[in-house]
mmCIF file of C-alpha atoms in Angstrom:
data_model
loop_
_atom_site.group_PDB
_atom_site.id
_atom_site.type_symbol
_atom_site.label_atom_id
_atom_site.label_comp_id
_atom_site.label_asym_id
_atom_site.label_seq_id
_atom_site.Cartn_x
_atom_site.Cartn_y
_atom_site.Cartn_z
ATOM 1 C CA MET A 1 17.920 36.156 -113.143
ATOM 2 C CA THR A 2 21.466 34.812 -112.991
ATOM 3 C CA ASP A 3 22.934 33.078 -109.942
ATOM 4 C CA GLN A 4 25.062 36.163 -109.276
ATOM 5 C CA PRO A 5 22.754 39.215 -109.119
ATOM 6 C CA THR A 6 24.100 42.667 -109.826
ATOM 7 C CA LEU A 7 23.815 45.552 -107.373
ATOM 8 C CA ARG A 8 20.900 46.807 -109.483
ATOM 9 C CA ASP A 9 19.155 43.439 -109.086
ATOM 10 C CA LEU A 10 19.563 43.855 -105.321
ATOM 11 C CA GLY A 11 17.882 47.284 -105.411
ATOM 12 C CA TRP A 12 20.876 49.618 -105.861
ATOM 13 C CA SER A 13 19.839 52.970 -107.344
ATOM 14 C CA PRO A 14 21.297 56.443 -108.060
ATOM 15 C CA LEU A 15 20.175 57.535 -104.558
ATOM 16 C CA PHE A 16 22.727 55.186 -103.021
ATOM 17 C CA GLN A 17 25.388 55.680 -105.675
ATOM 18 C CA GLN A 18 25.502 59.429 -105.085
ATOM 19 C CA GLN A 19 26.172 58.890 -101.382
ATOM 20 C CA LEU A 20 29.553 57.305 -102.069
ATOM 21 C CA THR A 21 32.594 59.494 -101.514
ATOM 22 C CA LEU A 22 35.101 60.163 -104.296
ATOM 23 C CA ALA A 23 37.600 57.876 -102.560
ATOM 24 C CA GLU A 24 35.029 55.068 -102.394
ATOM 25 C CA LEU A 25 34.162 55.493 -106.061
ATOM 26 C CA GLU A 26 37.796 55.409 -107.127
ATOM 27 C CA ASN A 27 38.705 52.557 -104.759
ATOM 28 C CA PRO A 28 35.737 50.135 -104.533
ATOM 29 C CA GLU A 29 37.733 47.845 -102.272
ATOM 30 C CA LEU A 30 37.623 50.464 -99.469
ATOM 31 C CA ASN A 31 33.986 50.025 -98.527
ATOM 32 C CA GLN A 32 31.832 47.426 -100.221
ATOM 33 C CA PRO A 33 28.091 48.094 -100.803
ATOM 34 C CA ALA A 34 25.838 45.375 -99.428
ATOM 35 C CA ARG A 35 22.152 45.004 -98.699
ATOM 36 C CA VAL A 36 20.762 43.711 -95.422
ATOM 37 C CA PHE A 37 18.748 40.578 -96.233
ATOM 38 C CA ALA A 38 18.022 39.561 -92.640
ATOM 39 C CA VAL A 39 18.707 40.633 -89.065
ATOM 40 C CA HIS A 40 19.627 37.931 -86.553
ATOM 41 C CA ARG A 41 20.639 38.164 -82.919
ATOM 42 C CA SER A 42 24.213 37.422 -83.935
ATOM 43 C CA GLY A 43 24.349 40.101 -86.631
ATOM 44 C CA LEU A 44 23.286 40.973 -90.152
ATOM 45 C CA LEU A 45 23.004 38.744 -93.203
ATOM 46 C CA LEU A 46 24.429 40.851 -96.042
ATOM 47 C CA ARG A 47 24.072 40.191 -99.767
ATOM 48 C CA PHE A 48 26.714 41.342 -102.268
ATOM 49 C CA GLU A 49 27.130 40.905 -105.984
ATOM 50 C CA SER A 50 29.606 38.132 -105.205
ATOM 51 C CA GLY A 51 27.588 36.291 -102.568
ATOM 52 C CA GLU A 52 26.503 36.721 -98.969
ATOM 53 C CA MET A 53 27.956 36.720 -95.469
ATOM 54 C CA GLU A 54 26.902 37.346 -91.892
ATOM 55 C CA VAL A 55 28.622 40.150 -90.024
ATOM 56 C CA PRO A 56 28.348 41.286 -86.394
ATOM 57 C CA LEU A 57 26.727 44.598 -85.557
ATOM 58 C CA GLY A 58 29.210 46.486 -83.387
ATOM 59 C CA GLY A 59 28.255 47.935 -80.027
ATOM 60 C CA ARG A 60 28.551 51.537 -81.211
ATOM 61 C CA TRP A 61 25.343 51.111 -83.213
ATOM 62 C CA PHE A 62 23.357 50.424 -80.047
ATOM 63 C CA GLN A 63 24.269 53.826 -78.628
ATOM 64 C CA LEU A 64 22.147 55.351 -81.403
ATOM 65 C CA PRO A 65 18.342 55.679 -81.576
ATOM 66 C CA VAL A 66 16.723 52.620 -83.147
ATOM 67 C CA GLU A 67 15.951 54.457 -86.402
ATOM 68 C CA GLU A 68 19.659 55.017 -87.013
ATOM 69 C CA ARG A 69 20.555 51.317 -86.847
ATOM 70 C CA PRO A 70 20.559 48.986 -89.870
ATOM 71 C CA THR A 71 17.446 46.938 -90.560
ATOM 72 C CA VAL A 72 16.197 44.593 -93.274
ATOM 73 C CA GLY A 73 16.310 46.295 -96.677
ATOM 74 C CA ASP A 74 19.009 48.789 -95.716
ATOM 75 C CA TRP A 75 22.093 49.448 -97.795
ATOM 76 C CA VAL A 76 25.355 49.544 -95.855
ATOM 77 C CA LEU A 77 29.041 49.858 -96.637
ATOM 78 C CA LEU A 78 31.189 47.048 -95.290
ATOM 79 C CA ASP A 79 34.809 47.612 -94.319
ATOM 80 C CA PRO A 80 36.485 44.490 -95.794
ATOM 81 C CA ALA A 81 39.549 44.916 -93.577
ATOM 82 C CA SER A 82 37.647 44.648 -90.293
ATOM 83 C CA GLY A 83 34.541 42.830 -91.525
ATOM 84 C CA THR A 84 32.298 45.410 -89.834
ATOM 85 C CA ILE A 85 29.685 47.912 -90.986
ATOM 86 C CA ALA A 86 31.381 51.226 -91.773
ATOM 87 C CA ARG A 87 28.353 53.244 -92.786
ATOM 88 C CA LEU A 88 24.573 53.091 -93.133
ATOM 89 C CA LEU A 89 23.388 54.774 -96.341
ATOM 90 C CA GLU A 90 20.469 57.189 -96.401
ATOM 91 C CA ARG A 91 17.140 55.477 -97.022
ATOM 92 C CA HIS A 92 14.394 56.422 -99.430
ATOM 93 C CA SER A 93 11.726 54.869 -97.183
ATOM 94 C CA LEU A 94 11.461 53.442 -93.677
ATOM 95 C CA LEU A 95 8.642 51.428 -92.136
ATOM 96 C CA LYS A 96 8.459 51.462 -88.341
ATOM 97 C CA ARG A 97 6.041 50.868 -85.510
ATOM 98 C CA MET A 98 5.931 51.362 -81.764
ATOM 99 C CA SER A 99 7.773 48.628 -79.903
ATOM 100 C CA VAL A 100 5.542 46.135 -78.128
ATOM 101 C CA SER A 101 8.174 45.524 -75.434
ATOM 102 C CA LYS A 102 9.881 48.897 -74.790
ATOM 103 C CA VAL A 103 7.721 51.889 -73.904
ATOM 104 C CA GLY A 104 8.564 54.910 -76.019
ATOM 105 C CA ASP A 105 10.810 52.937 -78.376
ATOM 106 C CA LEU A 106 10.369 52.230 -82.059
ATOM 107 C CA GLN A 107 10.774 48.945 -83.879
ATOM 108 C CA LEU A 108 12.011 49.019 -87.456
ATOM 109 C CA ILE A 109 10.071 46.898 -89.942
ATOM 110 C CA ALA A 110 11.893 47.457 -93.233
ATOM 111 C CA ALA A 111 13.862 50.031 -95.209
ATOM 112 C CA ASN A 112 14.026 51.046 -98.873
ATOM 113 C CA VAL A 113 10.678 49.498 -99.800
ATOM 114 C CA ASP A 114 8.948 50.626 -103.016
ATOM 115 C CA VAL A 115 5.555 48.893 -102.853
ATOM 116 C CA MET A 116 3.604 47.476 -99.899
ATOM 117 C CA PHE A 117 1.253 44.564 -100.428
ATOM 118 C CA LEU A 118 -1.125 45.200 -97.539
ATOM 119 C CA VAL A 119 -2.612 41.753 -96.996
ATOM 120 C CA SER A 120 -6.010 41.053 -95.474
ATOM 121 C CA SER A 121 -8.444 38.209 -96.066
ATOM 122 C CA CYS A 122 -12.050 37.739 -97.068
ATOM 123 C CA ASN A 123 -13.197 36.247 -93.777
ATOM 124 C CA ASP A 124 -13.474 37.218 -90.111
ATOM 125 C CA GLU A 125 -9.931 38.644 -90.215
ATOM 126 C CA PHE A 126 -11.078 41.489 -92.490
ATOM 127 C CA ASN A 127 -10.823 44.735 -90.525
ATOM 128 C CA PRO A 128 -11.173 48.134 -92.301
ATOM 129 C CA SER A 129 -9.761 50.035 -89.315
ATOM 130 C CA ARG A 130 -6.645 47.871 -89.330
ATOM 131 C CA ILE A 131 -6.247 48.410 -93.075
ATOM 132 C CA SER A 132 -6.439 52.180 -92.515
ATOM 133 C CA ARG A 133 -3.659 51.851 -89.967
ATOM 134 C CA TYR A 134 -1.393 50.030 -92.444
ATOM 135 C CA LEU A 135 -2.249 52.554 -95.159
ATOM 136 C CA SER A 136 -1.169 55.401 -92.879
ATOM 137 C CA LEU A 137 2.139 53.656 -92.309
ATOM 138 C CA ALA A 138 2.800 53.125 -96.027
ATOM 139 C CA LEU A 139 1.763 56.568 -97.222
ATOM 140 C CA ASP A 140 3.740 58.365 -94.539
ATOM 141 C CA ALA A 141 6.845 56.462 -95.657
ATOM 142 C CA GLY A 142 6.244 57.350 -99.305
ATOM 143 C CA ILE A 143 5.538 53.727 -100.238
ATOM 144 C CA THR A 144 2.900 52.764 -102.817
ATOM 145 C CA PRO A 145 0.185 50.679 -101.088
ATOM 146 C CA VAL A 146 -1.665 47.844 -102.806
ATOM 147 C CA VAL A 147 -4.371 46.174 -100.719
ATOM 148 C CA VAL A 148 -4.381 42.425 -101.349
ATOM 149 C CA LEU A 149 -7.490 40.541 -100.229
ATOM 150 C CA THR A 150 -6.777 36.823 -100.003
ATOM 151 C CA LYS A 151 -8.851 33.646 -99.557
ATOM 152 C CA ILE A 152 -11.462 34.687 -102.106
ATOM 153 C CA ASP A 153 -12.177 30.997 -102.642
ATOM 154 C CA LEU A 154 -13.609 30.842 -99.109
ATOM 155 C CA ALA A 155 -15.904 33.883 -99.412
ATOM 156 C CA GLU A 156 -19.456 33.963 -100.730
ATOM 157 C CA ASP A 157 -19.033 37.451 -102.186
ATOM 158 C CA PRO A 158 -15.376 38.636 -102.377
ATOM 159 C CA GLU A 159 -16.440 41.740 -104.273
ATOM 160 C CA ASP A 160 -18.227 42.996 -101.155
ATOM 161 C CA PHE A 161 -14.889 43.007 -99.316
ATOM 162 C CA ARG A 162 -13.340 44.975 -102.170
ATOM 163 C CA GLN A 163 -16.085 47.602 -102.087
ATOM 164 C CA GLN A 164 -15.716 48.041 -98.319
ATOM 165 C CA THR A 165 -11.980 48.562 -98.782
ATOM 166 C CA LEU A 166 -12.419 51.107 -101.562
ATOM 167 C CA LEU A 167 -14.364 53.304 -99.127
ATOM 168 C CA LEU A 168 -11.191 53.823 -97.078
ATOM 169 C CA LYS A 169 -9.404 56.039 -99.575
ATOM 170 C CA ARG A 170 -9.941 57.410 -103.047
ATOM 171 C CA ASP A 171 -7.910 55.828 -105.878
ATOM 172 C CA LEU A 172 -6.927 52.905 -103.666
ATOM 173 C CA VAL A 173 -5.685 49.824 -105.530
ATOM 174 C CA VAL A 174 -7.382 46.638 -104.289
ATOM 175 C CA GLU A 175 -6.635 43.177 -105.684
ATOM 176 C CA LEU A 176 -8.613 39.987 -104.988
ATOM 177 C CA VAL A 177 -6.486 36.835 -105.030
ATOM 178 C CA ASN A 178 -6.408 33.178 -104.179
ATOM 179 C CA ALA A 179 -2.800 32.668 -103.076
ATOM 180 C CA LEU A 180 -3.024 28.964 -103.974
ATOM 181 C CA ALA A 181 -3.964 29.745 -107.586
ATOM 182 C CA PRO A 182 -0.911 31.193 -109.406
ATOM 183 C CA GLU A 183 -3.025 32.588 -112.240
ATOM 184 C CA SER A 184 -4.866 34.893 -109.814
ATOM 185 C CA LEU A 185 -1.582 36.597 -108.890
ATOM 186 C CA ASP A 186 -0.907 38.162 -112.289
ATOM 187 C CA ALA A 187 -2.213 41.534 -111.081
ATOM 188 C CA LEU A 188 0.345 41.457 -108.248
ATOM 189 C CA ARG A 189 3.212 40.418 -110.514
ATOM 190 C CA ALA A 190 2.573 43.554 -112.568
ATOM 191 C CA TRP A 191 3.829 45.568 -109.573
ATOM 192 C CA ILE A 192 7.083 43.610 -109.340
ATOM 193 C CA ARG A 193 9.961 44.914 -111.449
ATOM 194 C CA PRO A 194 13.710 44.195 -111.410
ATOM 195 C CA GLY A 195 15.432 46.110 -108.620
ATOM 196 C CA GLN A 196 12.163 47.005 -106.879
ATOM 197 C CA THR A 197 11.431 45.899 -103.328
ATOM 198 C CA ILE A 198 7.977 44.706 -102.339
ATOM 199 C CA THR A 199 6.981 44.054 -98.747
ATOM 200 C CA LEU A 200 4.010 42.143 -97.386
ATOM 201 C CA LEU A 201 2.351 43.398 -94.222
ATOM 202 C CA GLY A 202 -0.736 42.124 -92.485
ATOM 203 C CA SER A 203 -1.924 40.455 -89.336
ATOM 204 C CA SER A 204 -1.259 36.812 -88.533
ATOM 205 C CA GLY A 205 -3.067 34.188 -90.540
ATOM 206 C CA VAL A 206 -4.233 36.213 -93.554
ATOM 207 C CA GLY A 207 -2.202 34.133 -95.996
ATOM 208 C CA LYS A 208 1.053 36.069 -96.368
ATOM 209 C CA SER A 209 3.310 33.013 -96.216
ATOM 210 C CA THR A 210 1.242 31.197 -98.833
ATOM 211 C CA LEU A 211 1.388 34.315 -100.988
ATOM 212 C CA VAL A 212 5.186 34.465 -100.634
ATOM 213 C CA ASN A 213 5.509 30.823 -101.635
ATOM 214 C CA SER A 214 3.283 31.305 -104.688
ATOM 215 C CA LEU A 215 5.146 34.385 -105.885
ATOM 216 C CA MET A 216 8.494 32.664 -105.309
ATOM 217 C CA GLY A 217 7.374 29.424 -106.896
ATOM 218 C CA ASP A 218 8.836 27.562 -103.926
ATOM 219 C CA SER A 219 8.140 26.796 -100.273
ATOM 220 C CA VAL A 220 10.210 29.627 -98.836
ATOM 221 C CA GLN A 221 7.961 30.018 -95.796
ATOM 222 C CA MET A 222 6.310 27.277 -93.780
ATOM 223 C CA THR A 223 2.523 27.531 -93.811
ATOM 224 C CA LYS A 224 -0.223 26.153 -91.614
ATOM 225 C CA GLY A 225 -3.925 25.750 -92.100
ATOM 226 C CA ILE A 226 -6.891 27.710 -90.817
ATOM 227 C CA ARG A 227 -8.328 27.011 -87.372
ATOM 228 C CA GLU A 228 -11.863 25.784 -87.880
ATOM 229 C CA ASP A 229 -13.277 27.428 -84.760
ATOM 230 C CA ASP A 230 -12.608 31.038 -85.766
ATOM 231 C CA ALA A 231 -11.491 30.977 -89.439
ATOM 232 C CA LYS A 232 -8.123 32.428 -88.425
ATOM 233 C CA GLY A 233 -4.854 31.218 -89.814
ATOM 234 C CA ARG A 234 -1.924 30.252 -87.635
ATOM 235 C CA HIS A 235 1.090 32.497 -87.786
ATOM 236 C CA THR A 236 4.176 30.901 -89.387
ATOM 237 C CA THR A 237 6.726 33.542 -90.413
ATOM 238 C CA THR A 238 9.106 34.207 -87.520
ATOM 239 C CA HIS A 239 11.542 36.811 -88.862
ATOM 240 C CA ARG A 240 11.856 39.465 -91.543
ATOM 241 C CA SER A 241 13.772 38.430 -94.618
ATOM 242 C CA LEU A 242 14.395 39.516 -98.204
ATOM 243 C CA HIS A 243 14.005 37.108 -101.111
ATOM 244 C CA LEU A 244 15.110 37.516 -104.729
ATOM 245 C CA LEU A 245 12.170 36.735 -106.987
ATOM 246 C CA PRO A 246 12.737 34.432 -109.982
ATOM 247 C CA GLY A 247 11.652 37.047 -112.520
ATOM 248 C CA GLY A 248 13.428 39.960 -110.850
ATOM 249 C CA GLY A 249 12.526 42.163 -107.930
ATOM 250 C CA LEU A 250 12.786 41.494 -104.213
ATOM 251 C CA LEU A 251 10.144 40.335 -101.762
ATOM 252 C CA LEU A 252 10.341 41.166 -98.063
ATOM 253 C CA ASP A 253 8.226 38.960 -95.848
ATOM 254 C CA ASN A 254 7.240 40.019 -92.332
ATOM 255 C CA PRO A 255 5.813 38.205 -89.318
ATOM 256 C CA GLY A 256 2.130 38.882 -88.744
ATOM 257 C CA MET A 257 1.367 41.747 -86.402
ATOM 258 C CA ARG A 258 -1.464 41.874 -83.914
ATOM 259 C CA GLU A 259 -0.303 45.290 -82.759
ATOM 260 C CA LEU A 260 0.766 48.147 -85.002
ATOM 261 C CA GLY A 261 1.266 51.271 -82.934
ATOM 262 C CA ILE A 262 2.072 54.216 -85.186
ATOM 263 C CA ALA A 263 4.309 57.209 -84.506
ATOM 264 C CA ASP A 264 5.842 59.953 -86.665
ATOM 265 C CA ALA A 265 3.094 59.253 -89.218
ATOM 266 C CA GLU A 266 1.071 62.461 -89.132
ATOM 267 C CA ALA A 267 1.223 62.913 -92.911
ATOM 268 C CA GLY A 268 0.140 59.321 -93.481
ATOM 269 C CA VAL A 269 -2.925 59.649 -91.248
ATOM 270 C CA ALA A 270 -3.846 62.912 -92.973
ATOM 271 C CA SER A 271 -3.543 61.251 -96.384
ATOM 272 C CA VAL A 272 -5.731 58.262 -95.489
ATOM 273 C CA PHE A 273 -8.376 60.512 -93.939
ATOM 274 C CA ASP A 274 -8.035 63.409 -96.372
ATOM 275 C CA ASP A 275 -11.837 63.685 -96.652
ATOM 276 C CA VAL A 276 -12.140 64.273 -92.887
ATOM 277 C CA GLU A 277 -9.178 66.663 -92.932
ATOM 278 C CA ILE A 278 -10.736 68.761 -95.713
ATOM 279 C CA LEU A 279 -14.043 68.998 -93.853
ATOM 280 C CA ALA A 280 -12.269 69.858 -90.586
ATOM 281 C CA GLY A 281 -10.426 72.651 -92.344
ATOM 282 C CA SER A 282 -13.783 74.287 -93.102
ATOM 283 C CA CYS A 283 -15.120 74.189 -89.546
ATOM 284 C CA ARG A 284 -15.931 77.558 -87.973
ATOM 285 C CA PHE A 285 -13.435 77.026 -85.149
ATOM 286 C CA SER A 286 -9.850 75.919 -85.783
ATOM 287 C CA ASP A 287 -9.886 73.845 -82.577
ATOM 288 C CA CYS A 288 -13.229 72.187 -83.370
ATOM 289 C CA GLU A 289 -13.489 68.702 -81.855
ATOM 290 C CA HIS A 290 -16.392 67.717 -84.135
ATOM 291 C CA ASN A 291 -18.847 67.033 -81.360
ATOM 292 C CA SER A 292 -21.603 69.646 -81.120
ATOM 293 C CA GLU A 293 -19.744 72.873 -81.940
ATOM 294 C CA PRO A 294 -21.624 75.367 -84.138
ATOM 295 C CA GLY A 295 -20.372 75.508 -87.718
ATOM 296 C CA CYS A 296 -18.795 72.029 -87.597
ATOM 297 C CA GLN A 297 -18.596 70.795 -91.182
ATOM 298 C CA VAL A 298 -17.640 67.278 -90.110
ATOM 299 C CA ARG A 299 -20.844 66.828 -88.079
ATOM 300 C CA ALA A 300 -22.839 68.375 -90.897
ATOM 301 C CA ALA A 301 -21.413 65.833 -93.373
ATOM 302 C CA ILE A 302 -22.294 62.979 -91.014
ATOM 303 C CA GLU A 303 -25.864 64.268 -90.646
ATOM 304 C CA ARG A 304 -26.183 64.493 -94.440
ATOM 305 C CA GLY A 305 -24.992 60.904 -94.751
ATOM 306 C CA GLU A 306 -21.844 61.939 -96.634
ATOM 307 C CA LEU A 307 -19.441 60.768 -93.919
ATOM 308 C CA ASP A 308 -19.691 57.643 -91.801
ATOM 309 C CA GLU A 309 -19.526 58.114 -88.029
ATOM 310 C CA GLN A 310 -17.195 55.124 -87.735
ATOM 311 C CA ARG A 311 -14.740 56.798 -90.092
ATOM 312 C CA LEU A 312 -14.561 59.839 -87.816
ATOM 313 C CA THR A 313 -14.032 57.509 -84.831
ATOM 314 C CA SER A 314 -11.131 55.771 -86.595
ATOM 315 C CA TYR A 315 -9.629 59.134 -87.562
ATOM 316 C CA ARG A 316 -9.765 60.431 -83.996
ATOM 317 C CA LYS A 317 -8.242 57.249 -82.604
ATOM 318 C CA LEU A 318 -5.290 57.275 -84.997
ATOM 319 C CA LYS A 319 -4.701 61.018 -84.529
ATOM 320 C CA ARG A 320 -4.605 60.700 -80.738
ATOM 321 C CA GLU A 321 -2.368 57.637 -80.874
ATOM 322 C CA GLU A 322 0.023 59.176 -83.383
ATOM 323 C CA THR A 323 0.374 62.386 -81.371
ATOM 324 C CA TYR A 324 0.909 60.583 -78.062
ATOM 325 C CA ASN A 325 3.398 58.066 -79.460
ATOM 326 C CA SER A 326 5.374 60.715 -81.337
ATOM 327 C CA GLU A 327 5.773 62.742 -78.160
ATOM 328 C CA THR A 328 6.824 59.616 -76.248
ATOM 329 C CA VAL A 329 9.413 58.707 -78.901
ATOM 330 C CA ALA A 330 10.817 62.251 -78.843
ATOM 331 C CA GLU A 331 11.276 62.035 -75.071
ATOM 332 C CA ARG A 332 13.049 58.675 -75.356
ATOM 333 C CA HIS A 333 15.316 60.027 -78.112
ATOM 334 C CA SER A 334 16.327 62.875 -75.844
ATOM 335 C CA ARG A 335 17.259 60.456 -73.051
ATOM 336 C CA VAL A 336 19.235 58.204 -75.423
ATOM 337 C CA ARG A 337 21.208 61.107 -76.853
ATOM 338 C CA GLN A 338 21.975 62.482 -73.394
ATOM 339 C CA PHE A 339 23.230 59.054 -72.318
ATOM 340 C CA SER A 340 25.366 58.713 -75.470
ATOM 341 C CA LYS A 341 26.862 62.156 -74.847
ATOM 342 C CA MET A 342 27.720 61.165 -71.272
ATOM 343 C CA VAL A 343 29.392 57.947 -72.481
ATOM 344 C CA ARG A 344 31.497 59.838 -75.046
ATOM 345 C CA GLN A 345 32.561 62.446 -72.505
ATOM 346 C CA HIS A 346 33.530 59.748 -70.008
ATOM 347 C CA ALA A 347 35.574 57.929 -72.668
ATOM 348 C CA LYS A 348 37.589 61.092 -73.368
ATOM 349 C CA LYS A 349 38.703 61.525 -69.745
ATOM 350 C CA PRO A 350 42.288 60.529 -68.893
ATOM 351 C CA LYS A 351 42.398 57.241 -66.988
ATOM 352 C CA ASN A 352 43.929 58.909 -63.911
ATOM 353 C CA GLN A 353 41.290 61.639 -63.781
ATOM 354 C CA THR A 354 38.571 61.273 -61.176
ATOM 355 C CA ASP A 355 35.281 63.135 -60.797
#
């Protein structure tokens, strides 16, 4: 790749091109397309064809629900005259989770991602339920998931971890890698194409930073070793950032997450647990809770050994959480919009008018 990437190298596609107005197409200097490469407290780091710059995020954006604000991976239009964001372009995918600090709020993870490398490791950090959670997130967003199992050099039988993962969903792609051995990453590089955005998600200490460094061919992220007492790595990545890969494509690294509350991901949960959903659809009662109801096809499958009880438990947990969180987010959205409406109405009042 050249030192000056094109918009296509940065991930620009017909989806974004068709959102430009006729005036913007005829006068490119009006609003300049840029991609958000990082979000800092002071503003956004934007990348253009001609370089990069940091711009402030005006206060009007914070009157909107979180999902309507720019995040890493977004495409925006910059007003060169004022140096501010004029418009956020429609996304083709959005990864989000429940905020760990604000009840009923969402936290954006990344936008316009094509492929998710869902990273886990072949040690005590391996957790099938957590992988199912990440899969739900990716599939609901329309992102292709690839499960990457790292640290195979530390496992007696890495293939056992692969087989456990394959039980989570049919046709799931699972790759075994040693992030310190570049030759073992060829299967991952096959997913990386010019203009495509790959993100890495996983809990702390599973080897994401090492994986980023190996794919980049450089020490982009600081890494630390494994704690000997519990085989867990120490978290190193502190913020979300996009990186241009040497051979084309973009890599979005994320801090490790101990908590991944899901909301607005009903379709993703249904896709991950499609086997349970199909069985539930054949139960005698539409409101069957799969306990001891007569005609329950889910219980029958468990008794025949065709469905694992733990899988049903994971399904129920994610369904309950998704429903509760989605309702909570909807309530918060309503409050935010009512507050924004009040602010706008107050701003329109003449200065000498009193209530």
